CSV table of N, CA, C and O in Angstrom, one decimal:
chain,number,residue,atom,x,y,z
A,307,UNK,N,3.2,-4.6,1.4
A,307,UNK,CA,3.9,-3.4,1.3
A,307,UNK,C,5.3,-3.7,0.7
A,307,UNK,O,5.9,-4.6,1.2
A,308,UNK,N,5.7,-3.0,-0.3
A,308,UNK,CA,7.0,-3.1,-0.8
A,308,UNK,C,7.7,-1.8,-0.8
A,308,UNK,O,7.1,-0.8,-1.1
A,309,UNK,N,8.9,-1.8,-0.2
A,309,UNK,CA,9.6,-0.5,0.0
A,309,UNK,C,10.8,-0.4,-0.9
A,309,UNK,O,11.5,-1.3,-1.2
A,310,UNK,N,10.9,0.9,-1.4
A,310,UNK,CA,12.0,1.2,-2.4
A,310,UNK,C,12.7,2.5,-2.0
A,310,UNK,O,12.1,3.4,-1.3
A,311,UNK,N,13.9,2.7,-2.5
A,311,UNK,CA,14.6,3.9,-2.3
A,311,UNK,C,14.2,4.8,-3.5
A,311,UNK,O,13.4,4.4,-4.3
A,312,UNK,N,14.7,6.1,-3.6
A,312,UNK,CA,14.3,7.0,-4.7
A,312,UNK,C,14.6,6.5,-6.1
A,312,UNK,O,14.0,6.9,-7.0
A,313,UNK,N,15.5,5.6,-6.2
A,313,UNK,CA,15.9,5.0,-7.5
A,313,UNK,C,15.2,3.7,-7.8
A,313,UNK,O,15.7,2.9,-8.7
A,314,UNK,N,14.2,3.4,-7.0
A,314,UNK,CA,13.4,2.1,-7.2
A,314,UNK,C,14.2,0.9,-6.8
A,314,UNK,O,13.9,-0.2,-7.3
A,315,UNK,N,15.2,1.0,-6.0
A,315,UNK,CA,15.9,-0.2,-5.5
A,315,UNK,C,15.1,-0.7,-4.4
A,315,UNK,O,14.7,0.0,-3.5
A,316,UNK,N,14.9,-2.0,-4.4
A,316,UNK,CA,14.1,-2.7,-3.4
A,316,UNK,C,14.9,-2.7,-2.0
A,316,UNK,O,16.0,-3.0,-1.9
A,317,UNK,N,14.1,-2.3,-1.0
A,317,UNK,CA,14.7,-2.2,0.3
A,317,UNK,C,14.1,-3.2,1.3
A,317,UNK,O,14.7,-3.6,2.3
A,318,UNK,N,12.9,-3.7,1.0
A,318,UNK,CA,12.2,-4.6,1.9
A,318,UNK,C,10.7,-4.7,1.7
A,318,UNK,O,10.2,-4.0,0.8
A,319,UNK,N,10.1,-5.5,2.5
A,319,UNK,CA,8.6,-5.7,2.3
A,319,UNK,C,8.0,-6.0,3.7
A,319,UNK,O,8.7,-6.5,4.6
A,320,UNK,N,6.7,-5.8,3.8
A,320,UNK,CA,5.9,-6.2,5.0
A,320,UNK,C,4.7,-6.9,4.5
A,320,UNK,O,4.0,-6.4,3.6
A,321,UNK,N,4.5,-8.1,5.0
A,321,UNK,CA,3.3,-8.8,4.7
A,321,UNK,C,2.3,-8.6,5.9
A,321,UNK,O,2.7,-8.9,7.0
A,322,UNK,N,1.1,-8.1,5.6
A,322,UNK,CA,0.1,-7.9,6.6
A,322,UNK,C,-0.9,-9.0,6.5
A,322,UNK,O,-1.7,-9.0,5.5
A,323,UNK,N,-1.0,-9.9,7.4
A,323,UNK,CA,-1.9,-11.0,7.4
A,323,UNK,C,-3.0,-10.9,8.4
A,323,UNK,O,-2.9,-10.2,9.4
A,324,UNK,N,-4.1,-11.6,8.1
A,324,UNK,CA,-5.2,-11.6,9.0
A,324,UNK,C,-5.9,-12.9,8.9
A,324,UNK,O,-5.9,-13.5,7.8
A,325,UNK,N,-6.5,-13.4,10.0
A,325,UNK,CA,-7.3,-14.6,10.0
A,325,UNK,C,-8.6,-14.4,9.3
A,325,UNK,O,-9.3,-15.4,8.9
A,326,UNK,N,-9.1,-13.2,9.2
A,326,UNK,CA,-10.4,-12.9,8.6
A,326,UNK,C,-10.2,-12.6,7.1
A,326,UNK,O,-9.5,-11.6,6.8
A,327,UNK,N,-10.8,-13.4,6.2
A,327,UNK,CA,-10.5,-13.2,4.8
A,327,UNK,C,-11.2,-11.9,4.3
A,327,UNK,O,-11.0,-11.5,3.2
A,328,UNK,N,-12.1,-11.3,5.1
A,328,UNK,CA,-12.8,-10.1,4.6
A,328,UNK,C,-12.1,-8.8,5.0
A,328,UNK,O,-12.5,-7.8,4.5
A,329,UNK,N,-11.0,-8.9,5.8
A,329,UNK,CA,-10.4,-7.7,6.3
A,329,UNK,C,-9.0,-7.9,6.7
A,329,UNK,O,-8.8,-8.9,7.4
A,330,UNK,N,-8.1,-7.1,6.4
A,330,UNK,CA,-6.7,-7.1,6.9
A,330,UNK,C,-6.4,-5.8,7.5
A,330,UNK,O,-6.6,-4.7,6.9
A,331,UNK,N,-6.0,-5.8,8.8
A,331,UNK,CA,-5.6,-4.6,9.4
A,331,UNK,C,-4.2,-4.1,8.9
A,331,UNK,O,-3.3,-4.9,8.7
A,332,UNK,N,-4.2,-2.9,8.5
A,332,UNK,CA,-3.0,-2.3,8.0
A,332,UNK,C,-2.3,-1.5,9.1
A,332,UNK,O,-2.8,-0.5,9.6
A,333,UNK,N,-1.2,-2.1,9.6
A,333,UNK,CA,-0.5,-1.5,10.8
A,333,UNK,C,0.3,-0.3,10.4
A,333,UNK,O,1.6,-0.3,10.2
A,334,UNK,N,-0.3,0.9,10.3
A,334,UNK,CA,0.3,2.1,9.9
A,334,UNK,C,1.5,2.5,10.7
A,334,UNK,O,2.5,2.9,10.2
A,335,UNK,N,1.4,2.3,12.0
A,335,UNK,CA,2.6,2.6,12.9
A,335,UNK,C,3.8,1.7,12.5
A,335,UNK,O,4.9,2.2,12.5
A,336,UNK,N,3.5,0.5,12.3
A,336,UNK,CA,4.6,-0.4,11.9
A,336,UNK,C,5.2,-0.1,10.6
A,336,UNK,O,6.4,-0.2,10.3
A,337,UNK,N,4.3,0.3,9.6
A,337,UNK,CA,4.8,0.7,8.3
A,337,UNK,C,5.7,1.9,8.4
A,337,UNK,O,6.7,2.0,7.8
A,338,UNK,N,5.2,2.9,9.2
A,338,UNK,CA,6.0,4.1,9.4
A,338,UNK,C,7.3,3.8,10.0
A,338,UNK,O,8.4,4.4,9.6
A,339,UNK,N,7.4,2.9,11.0
A,339,UNK,CA,8.6,2.5,11.6
A,339,UNK,C,9.6,1.8,10.5
A,339,UNK,O,10.7,2.1,10.5
A,340,UNK,N,9.0,0.9,9.7
A,340,UNK,CA,9.8,0.3,8.6
A,340,UNK,C,10.4,1.4,7.7
A,340,UNK,O,11.6,1.4,7.4
A,341,UNK,N,9.6,2.3,7.3
A,341,UNK,CA,10.0,3.4,6.4
A,341,UNK,C,11.1,4.2,7.0
A,341,UNK,O,12.1,4.5,6.3
A,342,UNK,N,11.0,4.6,8.2
A,342,UNK,CA,12.1,5.4,8.8
A,342,UNK,C,13.3,4.5,9.0
A,342,UNK,O,14.4,5.0,8.8
A,343,UNK,N,13.2,3.3,9.4
A,343,UNK,CA,14.4,2.4,9.7
A,343,UNK,C,15.1,2.1,8.4
A,343,UNK,O,16.4,2.2,8.4
A,344,UNK,N,14.4,1.9,7.3
A,344,UNK,CA,15.0,1.5,6.1
A,344,UNK,C,15.3,2.7,5.1
A,344,UNK,O,15.9,2.5,4.1
A,345,UNK,N,15.0,3.9,5.6
A,345,UNK,CA,15.1,5.1,4.8
A,345,UNK,C,14.4,5.0,3.4
A,345,UNK,O,14.9,5.3,2.4
A,346,UNK,N,13.2,4.5,3.5
A,346,UNK,CA,12.3,4.3,2.3
A,346,UNK,C,11.8,5.7,1.8
A,346,UNK,O,11.6,6.6,2.5
A,347,UNK,N,11.7,5.7,0.5
A,347,UNK,CA,11.1,6.9,-0.2
A,347,UNK,C,9.9,6.6,-1.0
A,347,UNK,O,9.1,7.5,-1.3
A,348,UNK,N,9.7,5.4,-1.4
A,348,UNK,CA,8.6,5.0,-2.2
A,348,UNK,C,8.0,3.7,-1.6
A,348,UNK,O,8.7,2.8,-1.3
A,349,UNK,N,6.6,3.6,-1.6
A,349,UNK,CA,5.9,2.4,-1.0
A,349,UNK,C,4.9,2.0,-2.1
A,349,UNK,O,4.1,2.8,-2.6
A,350,UNK,N,4.9,0.7,-2.4
A,350,UNK,CA,3.8,0.1,-3.2
A,350,UNK,C,3.0,-0.8,-2.3
A,350,UNK,O,3.6,-1.7,-1.7
A,351,UNK,N,1.7,-0.6,-2.3
A,351,UNK,CA,0.8,-1.5,-1.6
A,351,UNK,C,0.0,-2.3,-2.5
A,351,UNK,O,-0.4,-1.9,-3.6
A,352,UNK,N,-0.2,-3.6,-2.2
A,352,UNK,CA,-1.0,-4.5,-3.0
A,352,UNK,C,-1.7,-5.5,-2.2
A,352,UNK,O,-1.1,-5.9,-1.1
A,353,UNK,N,-2.8,-5.9,-2.6
A,353,UNK,CA,-3.5,-7.0,-1.9
A,353,UNK,C,-4.5,-7.6,-2.9
A,353,UNK,O,-4.8,-7.1,-3.9
A,354,UNK,N,-5.0,-8.8,-2.5
A,354,UNK,CA,-6.0,-9.5,-3.3
A,354,UNK,C,-7.3,-9.5,-2.6
A,354,UNK,O,-7.4,-9.3,-1.4
A,355,UNK,N,-8.3,-9.6,-3.4
A,355,UNK,CA,-9.7,-9.8,-3.0
A,355,UNK,C,-10.1,-11.2,-3.2
A,355,UNK,O,-10.3,-11.6,-4.4
A,356,UNK,N,-10.1,-12.0,-2.2
A,356,UNK,CA,-10.4,-13.5,-2.3
A,356,UNK,C,-11.7,-13.8,-3.0
A,356,UNK,O,-11.8,-14.8,-3.7
A,357,UNK,N,-12.7,-12.9,-2.9
A,357,UNK,CA,-13.9,-13.0,-3.6
A,357,UNK,C,-13.8,-12.9,-5.1
A,357,UNK,O,-14.7,-13.2,-5.9
A,358,UNK,N,-12.7,-12.3,-5.6
A,358,UNK,CA,-12.5,-12.2,-7.0
A,358,UNK,C,-12.7,-10.8,-7.6
A,358,UNK,O,-12.2,-10.6,-8.7
A,359,UNK,N,-13.4,-10.0,-7.0
A,359,UNK,CA,-13.7,-8.6,-7.5
A,359,UNK,C,-12.6,-7.7,-7.2
A,359,UNK,O,-12.2,-7.5,-6.1
A,360,UNK,N,-12.0,-7.1,-8.3
A,360,UNK,CA,-10.8,-6.3,-8.1
A,360,UNK,C,-11.1,-4.8,-7.9
A,360,UNK,O,-10.2,-4.0,-7.8
A,361,UNK,N,-12.4,-4.5,-7.8
A,361,UNK,CA,-12.8,-3.1,-7.6
A,361,UNK,C,-12.6,-2.7,-6.1
A,361,UNK,O,-12.8,-3.6,-5.2
A,362,UNK,N,-12.1,-1.5,-5.8
A,362,UNK,CA,-11.8,-1.1,-4.4
A,362,UNK,C,-13.1,-1.0,-3.6
A,362,UNK,O,-14.1,-0.5,-4.1
A,363,UNK,N,-13.0,-1.4,-2.3
A,363,UNK,CA,-14.1,-1.2,-1.4
A,363,UNK,C,-14.0,0.1,-0.7
A,363,UNK,O,-12.9,0.8,-0.8
A,364,UNK,N,-15.0,0.5,0.1
A,364,UNK,CA,-14.9,1.8,0.8
A,364,UNK,C,-13.7,1.7,1.8
A,364,UNK,O,-13.0,2.6,2.0
A,365,UNK,N,-13.5,0.5,2.4
A,365,UNK,CA,-12.4,0.3,3.4
A,365,UNK,C,-11.1,0.4,2.7
A,365,UNK,O,-10.1,1.0,3.2
A,366,UNK,N,-11.0,-0.1,1.4
A,366,UNK,CA,-9.7,0.0,0.7
A,366,UNK,C,-9.4,1.5,0.4
A,366,UNK,O,-8.2,1.9,0.6
A,367,UNK,N,-10.4,2.3,0.0
A,367,UNK,CA,-10.2,3.7,-0.2
A,367,UNK,C,-9.8,4.4,1.0
A,367,UNK,O,-8.9,5.3,1.0
A,368,UNK,N,-10.4,4.1,2.1
A,368,UNK,CA,-10.2,4.8,3.4
A,368,UNK,C,-8.7,4.5,3.9
A,368,UNK,O,-8.0,5.4,4.3
A,369,UNK,N,-8.3,3.2,3.9
A,369,UNK,CA,-7.0,2.9,4.4
A,369,UNK,C,-5.9,3.5,3.4
A,369,UNK,O,-4.9,3.9,3.9
A,370,UNK,N,-6.2,3.5,2.1
A,370,UNK,CA,-5.2,4.1,1.2
A,370,UNK,C,-5.1,5.6,1.5
A,370,UNK,O,-3.9,6.1,1.5
A,371,UNK,N,-6.1,6.3,1.7
A,371,UNK,CA,-6.1,7.7,2.0
A,371,UNK,C,-5.3,7.9,3.3
A,371,UNK,O,-4.4,8.8,3.3
A,372,UNK,N,-5.6,7.2,4.3
A,372,UNK,CA,-5.0,7.4,5.6
A,372,UNK,C,-3.5,7.1,5.5
A,372,UNK,O,-2.6,7.8,6.0
A,373,UNK,N,-3.1,6.0,4.8
A,373,UNK,CA,-1.7,5.6,4.7
A,373,UNK,C,-1.0,6.7,3.9
A,373,UNK,O,0.1,7.1,4.2
A,374,UNK,N,-1.6,7.1,2.8
A,374,UNK,CA,-1.0,8.1,1.9
A,374,UNK,C,-0.7,9.4,2.6
A,374,UNK,O,0.4,10.0,2.5
A,375,UNK,N,-1.6,9.9,3.4
A,375,UNK,CA,-1.4,11.1,4.2
A,375,UNK,C,-0.3,10.9,5.3
A,375,UNK,O,0.5,11.8,5.5
A,376,UNK,N,-0.3,9.8,5.9
A,376,UNK,CA,0.7,9.5,6.9
A,376,UNK,C,2.1,9.5,6.3
A,376,UNK,O,3.1,10.1,6.8
A,377,UNK,N,2.3,8.8,5.2
A,377,UNK,CA,3.6,8.7,4.5
A,377,UNK,C,4.0,10.1,4.0
A,377,UNK,O,5.1,10.4,4.1
A,378,UNK,N,3.0,10.8,3.4
A,378,UNK,CA,3.3,12.1,2.8
A,378,UNK,C,3.9,13.0,3.9
A,378,UNK,O,4.8,13.8,3.7
A,379,UNK,N,3.4,12.9,5.1
A,379,UNK,CA,3.8,13.8,6.2
A,379,UNK,C,5.3,13.5,6.6
A,379,UNK,O,5.9,14.4,7.2
A,380,UNK,N,5.8,12.3,6.3
A,380,UNK,CA,7.2,12.0,6.6
A,380,UNK,C,8.1,11.9,5.3
A,380,UNK,O,9.2,11.4,5.3
A,381,UNK,N,7.6,12.5,4.2
A,381,UNK,CA,8.4,12.6,3.0
A,381,UNK,C,8.5,11.4,2.1
A,381,UNK,O,9.4,11.2,1.4
A,382,UNK,N,7.5,10.5,2.3
A,382,UNK,CA,7.4,9.2,1.5
A,382,UNK,C,6.2,9.2,0.6
A,382,UNK,O,5.1,9.6,1.0
A,383,UNK,N,6.4,8.7,-0.6
A,383,UNK,CA,5.3,8.6,-1.5
A,383,UNK,C,4.7,7.2,-1.6
A,383,UNK,O,5.4,6.2,-1.8
A,384,UNK,N,3.4,7.1,-1.4
A,384,UNK,CA,2.6,5.9,-1.7
A,384,UNK,C,2.4,5.9,-3.2
A,384,UNK,O,1.6,6.6,-3.7
A,385,UNK,N,3.2,5.1,-4.0
A,385,UNK,CA,3.1,5.2,-5.4
A,385,UNK,C,1.9,4.5,-6.0
A,385,UNK,O,1.4,5.0,-7.1
A,386,UNK,N,1.4,3.5,-5.4
A,386,UNK,CA,0.2,2.9,-5.8
A,386,UNK,C,-0.4,1.9,-4.8
A,386,UNK,O,0.4,1.5,-3.9
A,387,UNK,N,-1.6,1.6,-5.0
A,387,UNK,CA,-2.3,0.5,-4.2
A,387,UNK,C,-3.0,-0.3,-5.2
A,387,UNK,O,-3.9,0.1,-5.9
A,388,UNK,N,-2.5,-1.5,-5.4
A,388,UNK,CA,-3.0,-2.5,-6.4
A,388,UNK,C,-3.9,-3.5,-5.7
A,388,UNK,O,-3.6,-4.0,-4.7
A,389,UNK,N,-5.1,-3.7,-6.4
A,389,UNK,CA,-6.0,-4.7,-5.9
A,389,UNK,C,-6.2,-5.7,-7.0
A,389,UNK,O,-6.6,-5.4,-8.1
A,390,UNK,N,-5.8,-7.0,-6.6
A,390,UNK,CA,-5.9,-8.1,-7.5
A,390,UNK,C,-7.1,-8.9,-7.3
A,390,UNK,O,-7.4,-9.3,-6.2
A,391,UNK,N,-7.8,-9.2,-8.4
A,391,UNK,CA,-8.9,-10.1,-8.3
A,391,UNK,C,-8.8,-11.2,-9.3
A,391,UNK,O,-7.8,-11.3,-10.0
A,392,UNK,N,-9.8,-12.0,-9.4
A,392,UNK,CA,-9.8,-13.2,-10.3
A,392,UNK,C,-9.7,-12.8,-11.7
A,392,UNK,O,-9.0,-13.4,-12.5
A,393,UNK,N,-10.3,-11.7,-12.1
A,393,UNK,CA,-10.3,-11.3,-13.5
A,393,UNK,C,-9.6,-10.0,-13.8
A,393,UNK,O,-9.9,-9.3,-14.8
A,394,UNK,N,-8.7,-9.6,-13.0
A,394,UNK,CA,-8.0,-8.4,-13.3
A,394,UNK,C,-7.3,-7.7,-12.0
A,394,UNK,O,-7.3,-8.3,-11.0
A,395,UNK,N,-6.9,-6.5,-12.3
A,395,UNK,CA,-6.2,-5.7,-11.2
A,395,UNK,C,-6.6,-4.3,-11.4
A,395,UNK,O,-6.7,-3.8,-12.5
A,396,UNK,N,-6.8,-3.6,-10.2
A,396,UNK,CA,-7.1,-2.2,-10.2
A,396,UNK,C,-6.0,-1.4,-9.6
A,396,UNK,O,-5.5,-1.8,-8.5
A,397,UNK,N,-5.5,-0.4,-10.2
A,397,UNK,CA,-4.5,0.6,-9.7
A,397,UNK,C,-5.3,1.8,-9.2
A,397,UNK,O,-6.0,2.5,-9.9
A,398,UNK,N,-5.2,2.0,-7.9
A,398,UNK,CA,-5.9,3.2,-7.3
A,398,UNK,C,-5.2,4.5,-7.8
A,398,UNK,O,-5.9,5.5,-7.9
A,399,UNK,N,-4.0,4.4,-8.2
A,399,UNK,CA,-3.4,5.6,-8.9
A,399,UNK,C,-4.0,5.9,-10.2
A,399,UNK,O,-4.5,7.0,-10.5
A,400,UNK,N,-4.2,4.8,-11.0
A,400,UNK,CA,-4.8,5.0,-12.3
A,400,UNK,C,-6.3,5.5,-12.2
A,400,UNK,O,-6.8,6.2,-13.1
A,401,UNK,N,-6.9,5.0,-11.1
A,401,UNK,CA,-8.3,5.4,-10.9
A,401,UNK,C,-8.5,6.8,-10.3
A,401,UNK,O,-9.6,7.3,-10.1
A,402,UNK,N,-7.3,7.4,-10.0
A,402,UNK,CA,-7.4,8.8,-9.5
A,402,UNK,C,-7.5,9.0,-8.0
A,402,UNK,O,-7.8,10.1,-7.5
A,403,UNK,N,-7.3,7.9,-7.2
A,403,UNK,CA,-7.4,7.9,-5.8
A,403,UNK,C,-6.1,8.4,-5.1
A,403,UNK,O,-6.1,8.7,-3.9
A,404,UNK,N,-5.0,8.3,-5.9
A,404,UNK,CA,-3.7,8.8,-5.3
A,404,UNK,C,-3.1,9.8,-6.3
A,404,UNK,O,-3.3,9.8,-7.4
């Protein structure tokens, strides 16, 4: 997660790690706390798929939707969720999910 003010000035970031290469828990409560503490207005989410496929999974779409709704409720915009793979990158905004 990368946090920005309304003018795209960098405010901070959160790295969400997991021991399981197939899944990373997205701590929505902690992200909301960061956003409120730092007075964030824009959030960019990005992660890699270690298997190399940059297409979004059902879990990617579900967590993106849940995070976007949560942030929207407190006046913050999830500007994109980027998924990086071996041969490219997918923007969930460009794909119409945000």
